[in-house]
């Protein structure tokens, strides 16, 4: 069966936050593959820029000028598509065509090939190997750049069901934690009206310390109820806390400013008290050495880099040399083409980093993230807990389990 690209089209649609999003249709045979790019709010400095300076409309105009180069190209050739995109836009961060276009073209192409060949997308990405499910990691309480004034300074308090053996049970466990967190917030704040942040996590009028207590209690409650271990995770999104002018971490809601050493000690005290399975971006993105210090000091907690590595293989190799972190966030749109993100996953595996394939706070309703997570053998998929755009990815894991499984769960720190 031929998988040559016959045609492709681009348009502007909207993401879950109501922002303009770049969407592409790729036609292979009679099949239409489709993908629209997600968008971050707390982005790392080294990320591909989503749009050229002329904005989303300019990105669609630019697309019209170069898209014919893809006609006749093999939609299954994920690496070749990435190379062609780099030829079209040789700038280091896709400033000419926009990273959103690079994301959407490459993911839509694999979607089209998958439909034309009737082979699931994850197998086109991952090839012939044994597949296992990533553990779903979901934001249940949040603040920072994803929520309003009065919510916690720390961006995300997460749930990860490290003891579950089936993906359906794992997804359900996170949903139960999300529900229990609401109940516990209401006990502390009678005026809580059920507000949520961009990723569907509750956004209460609580400070970080209360939020830690609430989420820790909820994961323990659900562990007891469901019969397997559910643990807490935290994404500090430190880039949003760190003030480069003064060099301190500013927890404005609590009125606390921490030096680098105090920040490290704060993180270690949380690890000591709550044994979270997962900590993301505990330090700002240039502090490779601080990441290495924390990684050495925390045996049973993953120290995961998001803004520090931005799905960029060279930054990851720099980190690997000194043991900065033992987990990586993989967000395809941080780098642009799917092929580049797969290359990053290979570098992560070779250097024994746990891979966390992640959504963005502004998401599409596409299910593709689940296939990318399986395709690169990620141990964890971070994709929220509730909300249509989050559930779309989680439900896809359930379908894959039924159609191509049952699949075991990946191994992750317990
Ligand atoms: P973003 O945040 O998608 O808004 O960049 C998510 C994260 O920091 O993990
Ligand atoms: Zn993050």
Short mmCIF file of N, CA and C and ligand atoms in Angstrom, two decimals, residues 42 155-156 235 237 280-281 306-307 329 331 382, ligand 2:
data_model
loop_
_atom_site.label_atom_id
_atom_site.label_comp_id
_atom_site.label_asym_id
_atom_site.label_seq_id
_atom_site.Cartn_x
_atom_site.Cartn_y
_atom_site.Cartn_z
N UNK A 42 3.41 28.05 30.49
CA UNK A 42 4.68 28.21 31.23
C UNK A 42 5.77 27.55 30.40
N UNK A 155 2.67 25.25 40.50
CA UNK A 155 1.75 25.11 39.36
C UNK A 155 0.86 23.86 39.43
N UNK A 156 1.45 22.70 39.80
CA UNK A 156 0.66 21.48 39.68
C UNK A 156 0.91 20.50 40.82
N UNK A 235 4.64 19.51 40.09
CA UNK A 235 5.38 20.29 39.09
C UNK A 235 5.51 21.71 39.62
N UNK A 237 7.16 24.00 38.22
CA UNK A 237 7.29 24.97 37.10
C UNK A 237 8.13 26.16 37.58
N UNK A 280 8.73 17.65 39.22
CA UNK A 280 9.11 18.24 37.93
C UNK A 280 9.58 19.68 38.13
N UNK A 281 10.58 20.06 37.38
CA UNK A 281 11.14 21.42 37.39
C UNK A 281 11.22 22.04 38.79
N UNK A 306 11.58 19.57 32.58
CA UNK A 306 10.70 20.01 31.49
C UNK A 306 11.36 21.21 30.80
N UNK A 307 11.29 22.39 31.42
CA UNK A 307 11.86 23.60 30.80
C UNK A 307 13.38 23.54 30.67
N UNK A 329 10.53 15.34 30.51
CA UNK A 329 9.26 15.62 29.85
C UNK A 329 9.51 15.62 28.35
N UNK A 331 7.56 16.90 25.10
CA UNK A 331 6.42 17.62 24.51
C UNK A 331 6.82 17.88 23.06
N UNK A 382 1.59 12.25 30.89
CA UNK A 382 1.04 13.34 31.71
C UNK A 382 -0.01 14.04 30.86
ZN1 LIG B 2 6.20 21.42 33.61
#
